[in-house]
Short mmCIF file of C-alpha atoms in Angstrom, two decimals:
data_model
loop_
_atom_site.label_atom_id
_atom_site.label_comp_id
_atom_site.label_asym_id
_atom_site.label_seq_id
_atom_site.Cartn_x
_atom_site.Cartn_y
_atom_site.Cartn_z
CA MET A 36 -18.46 19.21 17.29
CA ARG A 37 -22.05 19.99 15.52
CA ALA A 38 -20.19 19.68 12.07
CA ALA A 39 -18.62 16.12 12.92
CA LEU A 40 -22.20 15.42 13.21
CA ALA A 41 -23.15 16.61 10.46
CA ILE A 42 -20.63 14.84 8.21
CA ALA A 43 -21.34 11.57 10.48
CA TRP A 44 -25.31 11.72 9.13
CA LYS A 45 -24.33 12.60 5.72
CA GLU A 46 -22.34 9.30 5.46
CA LEU A 47 -24.52 7.29 7.58
CA LEU A 48 -27.31 8.70 4.17
CA TYR A 49 -24.81 7.48 1.92
CA LEU A 50 -25.86 3.60 3.36
CA ARG A 51 -29.81 4.96 2.66
CA ALA A 52 -28.99 6.27 -0.74
CA TYR A 53 -27.07 3.43 -1.71
CA PRO A 54 -29.15 0.14 0.06
CA LEU A 55 -26.79 -2.41 -2.04
CA ASP A 56 -24.01 -1.41 -0.08
CA LEU A 57 -25.78 -1.93 3.10
CA LEU A 58 -26.49 -5.05 1.86
CA ASN A 59 -23.04 -6.20 1.32
CA TYR A 60 -21.61 -5.35 4.47
CA ALA A 61 -24.55 -7.63 6.09
CA ILE A 62 -23.14 -10.61 3.66
CA SER A 63 -19.57 -10.26 3.46
CA PRO A 64 -18.90 -11.29 6.80
CA ALA A 65 -20.03 -14.55 5.67
CA LEU A 66 -17.21 -14.68 2.94
CA LEU A 67 -15.14 -14.02 5.88
CA VAL A 68 -16.61 -16.37 8.64
CA ALA A 69 -17.02 -19.35 5.95
CA PRO A 70 -13.91 -20.86 5.21
CA TYR A 71 -12.40 -20.53 8.94
CA ILE A 72 -15.53 -22.15 10.01
CA LEU A 73 -15.07 -25.05 7.57
CA VAL A 74 -11.60 -25.50 7.57
CA ALA A 75 -11.98 -25.96 11.46
CA ARG A 76 -15.07 -28.63 11.43
CA LEU A 77 -13.04 -30.52 8.45
CA PHE A 78 -10.21 -30.86 11.03
CA GLY A 79 -12.14 -31.70 13.96
CA MET A 80 -11.11 -28.35 16.01
CA SER A 81 -12.20 -28.06 19.03
CA PRO A 82 -14.99 -25.65 20.16
CA ASP A 83 -12.96 -23.40 22.04
CA LEU A 84 -10.17 -23.54 19.15
CA VAL A 85 -13.27 -22.62 17.04
CA ASP A 86 -14.47 -19.71 19.33
CA SER A 87 -11.15 -18.38 19.58
CA VAL A 88 -10.35 -17.66 15.84
CA ALA A 89 -14.18 -16.52 15.89
CA ILE A 90 -13.37 -13.83 18.29
CA GLY A 91 -10.28 -12.95 16.17
CA LEU A 92 -12.01 -12.48 13.02
CA LEU A 93 -15.26 -10.31 15.08
CA LEU A 94 -12.15 -7.88 15.96
CA TRP A 95 -10.19 -8.03 12.87
CA SER A 96 -13.47 -6.92 11.25
CA TRP A 97 -13.63 -3.93 13.29
CA LEU A 98 -10.03 -2.85 12.00
CA SER A 99 -10.91 -3.62 8.58
CA VAL A 100 -14.09 -1.26 8.33
CA ILE A 101 -11.86 1.56 10.57
CA MET A 102 -8.62 1.23 8.54
CA TRP A 103 -11.16 1.60 4.88
CA ASP A 104 -13.15 4.64 6.62
CA ILE A 105 -10.57 7.11 8.45
CA ALA A 106 -6.91 5.48 6.83
CA PHE A 107 -7.78 5.36 3.33
CA GLY A 108 -11.30 7.69 3.44
CA PRO A 109 -9.57 10.62 2.76
CA ALA A 110 -7.58 9.37 -0.44
CA GLU A 111 -11.27 8.33 -1.51
CA GLU A 112 -11.95 12.18 -1.70
CA MET A 113 -8.56 12.58 -3.52
CA GLU A 114 -9.17 9.93 -6.19
CA GLU A 115 -12.61 11.82 -7.06
CA GLY A 116 -10.85 15.11 -7.44
CA VAL A 117 -13.00 16.88 -4.17
CA PHE A 118 -10.62 17.10 -1.96
CA GLU A 119 -10.22 21.02 -2.59
CA THR A 120 -13.42 21.69 -2.07
CA VAL A 121 -12.90 19.80 1.36
CA PHE A 122 -10.35 22.19 2.26
CA LEU A 123 -12.63 25.15 1.46
CA SER A 124 -15.68 23.90 3.25
CA PRO A 125 -16.48 25.37 6.44
CA PRO A 126 -16.13 22.80 8.28
CA SER A 127 -11.95 22.08 9.21
CA PHE A 128 -10.46 18.47 8.30
CA TRP A 129 -10.39 17.87 11.39
CA ALA A 130 -14.25 17.74 11.69
CA ILE A 131 -14.41 16.18 8.82
CA LEU A 132 -12.16 12.90 9.82
CA GLY A 133 -14.20 13.54 13.38
CA GLY A 134 -17.52 12.62 11.44
CA ARG A 135 -16.13 9.98 9.69
CA VAL A 136 -14.84 8.35 13.05
CA LEU A 137 -18.37 8.46 14.58
CA SER A 138 -19.99 7.11 11.59
CA THR A 139 -17.57 4.41 11.67
CA LEU A 140 -18.57 3.57 14.63
CA VAL A 141 -22.55 2.99 14.13
CA LEU A 142 -21.21 1.00 10.56
CA ASN A 143 -19.18 -1.79 12.75
CA ALA A 144 -22.25 -2.27 15.33
CA TYR A 145 -23.85 -3.07 12.28
CA VAL A 146 -20.96 -5.49 11.02
CA THR A 147 -20.53 -7.18 13.65
CA GLY A 148 -24.63 -7.36 14.74
CA ALA A 149 -24.37 -9.01 10.93
CA MET A 150 -21.42 -11.10 11.68
CA LEU A 151 -22.95 -12.28 14.79
CA GLY A 152 -25.93 -13.28 13.35
CA TRP A 153 -23.76 -15.49 10.75
CA LEU A 154 -21.83 -17.11 13.39
CA ALA A 155 -24.73 -18.69 14.99
CA LEU A 156 -26.22 -19.73 11.89
CA PHE A 157 -23.08 -21.79 11.39
CA GLY A 158 -23.40 -23.34 14.85
CA VAL A 159 -20.94 -20.97 16.49
CA ARG A 160 -22.77 -19.15 19.53
CA LEU A 161 -20.17 -17.40 21.59
CA ARG A 162 -20.39 -18.02 25.53
CA ILE A 163 -19.14 -14.34 26.19
CA PRO A 164 -20.49 -12.04 29.15
CA TRP A 165 -21.82 -8.98 26.11
CA ALA A 166 -21.58 -6.11 27.81
CA SER A 167 -17.85 -6.71 28.25
CA LEU A 168 -17.34 -7.73 25.12
CA TRP A 169 -19.14 -4.40 23.58
CA GLY A 170 -16.57 -2.43 25.47
CA ILE A 171 -13.76 -4.47 24.51
CA LEU A 172 -14.75 -3.41 20.88
CA PHE A 173 -15.02 0.06 22.05
CA LEU A 174 -12.21 0.47 23.76
CA THR A 175 -10.40 -1.37 20.95
CA SER A 176 -11.51 1.08 17.89
CA LEU A 177 -10.37 3.88 20.28
CA GLY A 178 -6.41 2.71 20.26
CA VAL A 179 -7.10 1.21 16.39
CA ILE A 180 -8.15 4.66 15.44
CA GLY A 181 -5.32 6.30 16.61
CA PHE A 182 -3.34 3.97 14.91
CA MET A 183 -5.30 4.84 11.38
CA LEU A 184 -4.91 8.47 11.83
CA ALA A 185 -1.00 8.22 11.88
CA LEU A 186 -1.66 5.86 8.93
CA CYS A 187 -3.71 8.43 7.43
CA GLY A 188 -0.95 10.65 7.09
CA LEU A 189 1.26 8.16 5.22
CA VAL A 190 -1.70 7.51 2.56
CA LEU A 191 -1.80 11.21 1.69
CA LEU A 192 1.49 11.42 0.96
CA TRP A 193 2.27 8.30 -0.53
CA LYS A 194 -0.65 8.12 -1.97
CA ASP A 195 -0.18 4.73 -3.58
CA VAL A 196 -0.71 2.35 -0.68
CA ARG A 197 -2.21 -0.91 -0.93
CA GLY A 198 -4.82 -1.62 1.52
CA ASP A 199 -5.68 -4.89 0.95
CA PHE A 200 -2.52 -6.17 1.83
CA LEU A 201 -1.78 -3.84 4.89
CA GLN A 202 -5.16 -4.76 6.03
CA MET A 203 -4.40 -8.92 6.24
CA GLY A 204 -0.51 -8.19 7.60
CA LEU A 205 -2.29 -5.98 10.54
CA GLY A 206 -4.90 -9.21 11.27
CA VAL A 207 -1.76 -11.66 10.83
CA LEU A 208 0.01 -9.62 13.16
CA SER A 209 -2.30 -9.19 15.61
CA GLY A 210 -3.37 -12.88 16.14
CA MET A 211 -6.54 -13.12 14.37
CA THR A 212 -6.73 -16.35 14.09
CA MET A 213 -3.79 -17.69 16.39
CA PRO A 214 -2.29 -16.03 19.97
CA THR A 215 0.20 -13.80 18.83
CA GLN A 216 2.63 -15.73 20.84
CA LEU A 217 3.06 -18.23 18.57
CA LEU A 218 4.44 -16.16 16.08
CA PRO A 219 8.30 -16.00 15.49
CA ARG A 220 10.15 -13.63 17.95
CA PRO A 221 10.43 -10.48 15.61
CA LEU A 222 6.39 -10.26 13.88
CA TRP A 223 5.67 -11.28 17.58
CA MET A 224 7.79 -7.72 18.46
CA ALA A 225 5.89 -5.89 16.00
CA SER A 226 2.51 -6.90 17.22
CA ARG A 227 3.05 -5.23 20.65
CA ALA A 228 2.86 -2.10 18.44
CA ILE A 229 -0.74 -2.85 17.02
CA PRO A 230 -3.28 -1.86 19.70
CA LEU A 231 -5.85 -4.40 18.08
CA ALA A 232 -3.47 -7.11 18.97
CA TYR A 233 -4.17 -6.20 22.78
CA GLY A 234 -7.58 -6.06 22.21
CA ILE A 235 -8.02 -9.44 20.85
CA GLU A 236 -6.05 -10.59 23.72
CA ALA A 237 -8.44 -8.92 25.97
CA ALA A 238 -11.18 -10.92 24.07
CA ARG A 239 -9.57 -14.57 24.06
CA ARG A 240 -9.06 -13.48 27.96
CA LEU A 241 -12.50 -12.71 28.39
CA LEU A 242 -13.74 -15.90 26.29
CA GLU A 243 -11.39 -18.00 28.89
CA GLY A 244 -13.26 -16.21 32.01
CA ALA A 245 -9.62 -14.70 33.07
CA PRO A 246 -8.85 -11.18 33.71
CA TRP A 247 -8.75 -8.64 30.93
CA SER A 248 -8.57 -5.40 32.15
CA GLY A 249 -4.91 -5.37 32.24
CA THR A 250 -4.63 -4.99 28.49
CA VAL A 251 -6.70 -1.56 28.52
CA PRO A 252 -3.57 0.86 29.33
CA ALA A 253 -1.39 -0.47 26.37
CA ILE A 254 -4.71 -0.17 23.97
CA LEU A 255 -5.28 3.18 24.92
CA GLY A 256 -1.80 4.20 25.51
CA LEU A 257 -1.02 3.22 21.90
CA GLY A 258 -4.01 4.56 20.70
CA TRP A 259 -3.14 8.31 22.11
CA ILE A 260 0.15 7.66 20.81
CA TYR A 261 -0.73 7.11 17.61
CA ALA A 262 -3.33 9.68 17.63
CA LEU A 263 -0.42 12.47 18.38
CA LEU A 264 1.52 11.28 15.50
CA GLY A 265 -1.40 10.77 13.21
CA TRP A 266 -2.15 14.96 14.18
CA TYR A 267 1.72 15.62 13.61
CA GLY A 268 1.80 13.76 10.50
CA LEU A 269 -1.59 14.89 9.15
CA THR A 270 -0.90 18.02 9.76
CA ARG A 271 2.48 18.26 7.61
CA ALA A 272 0.57 16.05 4.94
CA ILE A 273 -1.74 18.57 4.35
CA ARG A 274 0.68 21.16 4.63
CA ARG A 275 2.86 19.61 1.63
CA MET A 276 0.24 18.84 -0.67
CA ARG A 277 -1.20 22.30 -0.24
CA VAL A 278 2.25 23.96 -1.63
CA LEU A 279 2.99 21.32 -3.90
CA GLY A 280 -0.51 21.12 -5.47
CA THR A 281 -1.20 17.85 -5.33
CA THR A 282 -4.92 17.44 -3.35
CA GLU A 283 -6.33 15.80 -7.13
CA GLU A 284 -3.35 14.13 -7.51
CA PHE A 285 -3.59 10.29 -6.70
#
């Protein structure tokens, strides 16, 4: 645990060393929020619909940060040519990945605060129990982290995975701008395998004042299944990279 905490602190120190990155995390939510809010106002969408889209974008931003830091974070180490050093360091690869998970949760809280600030600036003030919303965000992040561990193994094996298309595709399938029930049935069935989809549904139920706890087993259950698959896939991927000598190949 001490190693994971040290790695998490190191990741957060990067933000102090590179303040422009911290500024980017604060400004980029505006670029995500503004187009949807503008379209909503141009077409006279109801405040309830605007709030529903806003809450979907908020949870999707959590997936985005977790995806780039956990699923694609080790690939950055490989691209920079320091992956062998990572394997030779005293902390295990799992401690390093655990440190990234901890730092990502802190970073996500920062990004969420920035997004809520931009939403308020654009006149969108979510009428929602905030303690429950933060609980949903935390539970959803656990499920999404498990999903990203499984994805990380594929990224290390395939090496050339287009994260930008994947990020948007997961957002669409998770219902970030509209309920997944409106998707064609094959896409709706695919959405049932994504923890974020259940997290967005829970947040929208909370927004409507409806019970949302029924989605928690699906979020945590899927996260646990993907975490096991991720452990198995990452173990095989690391072993294969060592055998083939491709730890610095990207």
